[in-house]
Amino acid sequence: MERRIEELRRRHPVEPTVDEVLSTKLRRRGHDVHTARSVEDIGKRLHAFLAHRLDGPFTISGLARLPGGA
């Protein structure tokens, strides 16, 4: 992978910050770096977040994932 990154650097020079982001992304490609949280976990975390910002009791209902990767 490092050889490929060096080849891309020579062919397409970019700013150092952009180079760092793109190189990191290439190194991670093919590795599972993201694990989706369950809807239940998201609901619990959302409830805790809102509880600190809202006065009085509340409920969260109808929480569901949007299809299509949204």
GROMACS .gro file of C-alpha atoms in nm:
model
   70
    1MET     CA    1   0.000   0.000   0.000
    2GLU     CA    2   0.282   0.241   0.083
    3ARG     CA    3   0.426   0.199  -0.265
    4ARG     CA    4   0.086   0.286  -0.414
    5ILE     CA    5   0.057   0.593  -0.193
    6GLU     CA    6   0.402   0.714  -0.298
    7GLU     CA    7   0.312   0.663  -0.664
    8LEU     CA    8  -0.006   0.867  -0.620
    9ARG     CA    9   0.188   1.142  -0.439
   10ARG     CA   10   0.426   1.176  -0.733
   11ARG     CA   11   0.146   1.183  -0.990
   12HIS     CA   12  -0.095   1.404  -0.794
   13PRO     CA   13   0.078   1.634  -0.546
   14VAL     CA   14  -0.153   1.801  -0.292
   15GLU     CA   15  -0.123   2.006   0.026
   16PRO     CA   16   0.026   1.816   0.323
   17THR     CA   17  -0.301   1.815   0.517
   18VAL     CA   18  -0.495   1.674   0.222
   19ASP     CA   19  -0.219   1.420   0.161
   20GLU     CA   20  -0.243   1.301   0.522
   21VAL     CA   21  -0.622   1.257   0.506
   22LEU     CA   22  -0.614   1.074   0.173
   23SER     CA   23  -0.323   0.851   0.277
   24THR     CA   24  -0.501   0.754   0.598
   25LYS     CA   25  -0.815   0.676   0.402
   26LEU     CA   26  -0.622   0.453   0.160
   27ARG     CA   27  -0.451   0.268   0.446
   28ARG     CA   28  -0.787   0.197   0.608
   29ARG     CA   29  -0.951   0.078   0.288
   30GLY     CA   30  -1.068  -0.279   0.326
   31HIS     CA   31  -1.066  -0.265   0.705
   32ASP     CA   32  -1.380  -0.248   0.916
   33VAL     CA   33  -1.338   0.096   1.077
   34HIS     CA   34  -1.707   0.172   1.132
   35THR     CA   35  -1.959  -0.028   1.327
   36ALA     CA   36  -2.319   0.084   1.307
   37ARG     CA   37  -2.489   0.142   1.641
   38SER     CA   38  -2.819  -0.027   1.712
   39VAL     CA   39  -3.138   0.180   1.697
   40GLU     CA   40  -3.187   0.103   2.067
   41ASP     CA   41  -2.843   0.241   2.154
   42ILE     CA   42  -2.903   0.552   1.946
   43GLY     CA   43  -3.237   0.602   2.124
   44LYS     CA   44  -3.074   0.576   2.467
   45ARG     CA   45  -2.798   0.819   2.373
   46LEU     CA   46  -3.043   1.064   2.216
   47HIS     CA   47  -3.264   1.050   2.525
   48ALA     CA   48  -2.964   1.122   2.752
   49PHE     CA   49  -2.856   1.411   2.528
   50LEU     CA   50  -3.201   1.570   2.520
   51ALA     CA   51  -3.264   1.513   2.893
   52HIS     CA   52  -2.992   1.768   2.968
   53ARG     CA   53  -3.147   2.022   2.733
   54LEU     CA   54  -3.523   1.988   2.779
   55ASP     CA   55  -3.739   2.067   3.081
   56GLY     CA   56  -3.988   1.803   3.188
   57PRO     CA   57  -4.052   1.446   3.083
   58PHE     CA   58  -4.053   1.341   2.718
   59THR     CA   59  -4.051   1.029   2.506
   60ILE     CA   60  -3.885   0.940   2.180
   61SER     CA   61  -4.095   0.725   1.950
   62GLY     CA   62  -4.080   0.594   1.597
   63LEU     CA   63  -3.702   0.595   1.589
   64ALA     CA   64  -3.582   0.397   1.286
   65ARG     CA   65  -3.298   0.385   1.036
   66LEU     CA   66  -3.344   0.555   0.704
   67PRO     CA   67  -3.285   0.325   0.407
   68GLY     CA   68  -3.020   0.396   0.150
   69GLY     CA   69  -2.733   0.476   0.385
   70ALA     CA   70  -2.880   0.805   0.505
   0.00000   0.00000   0.00000
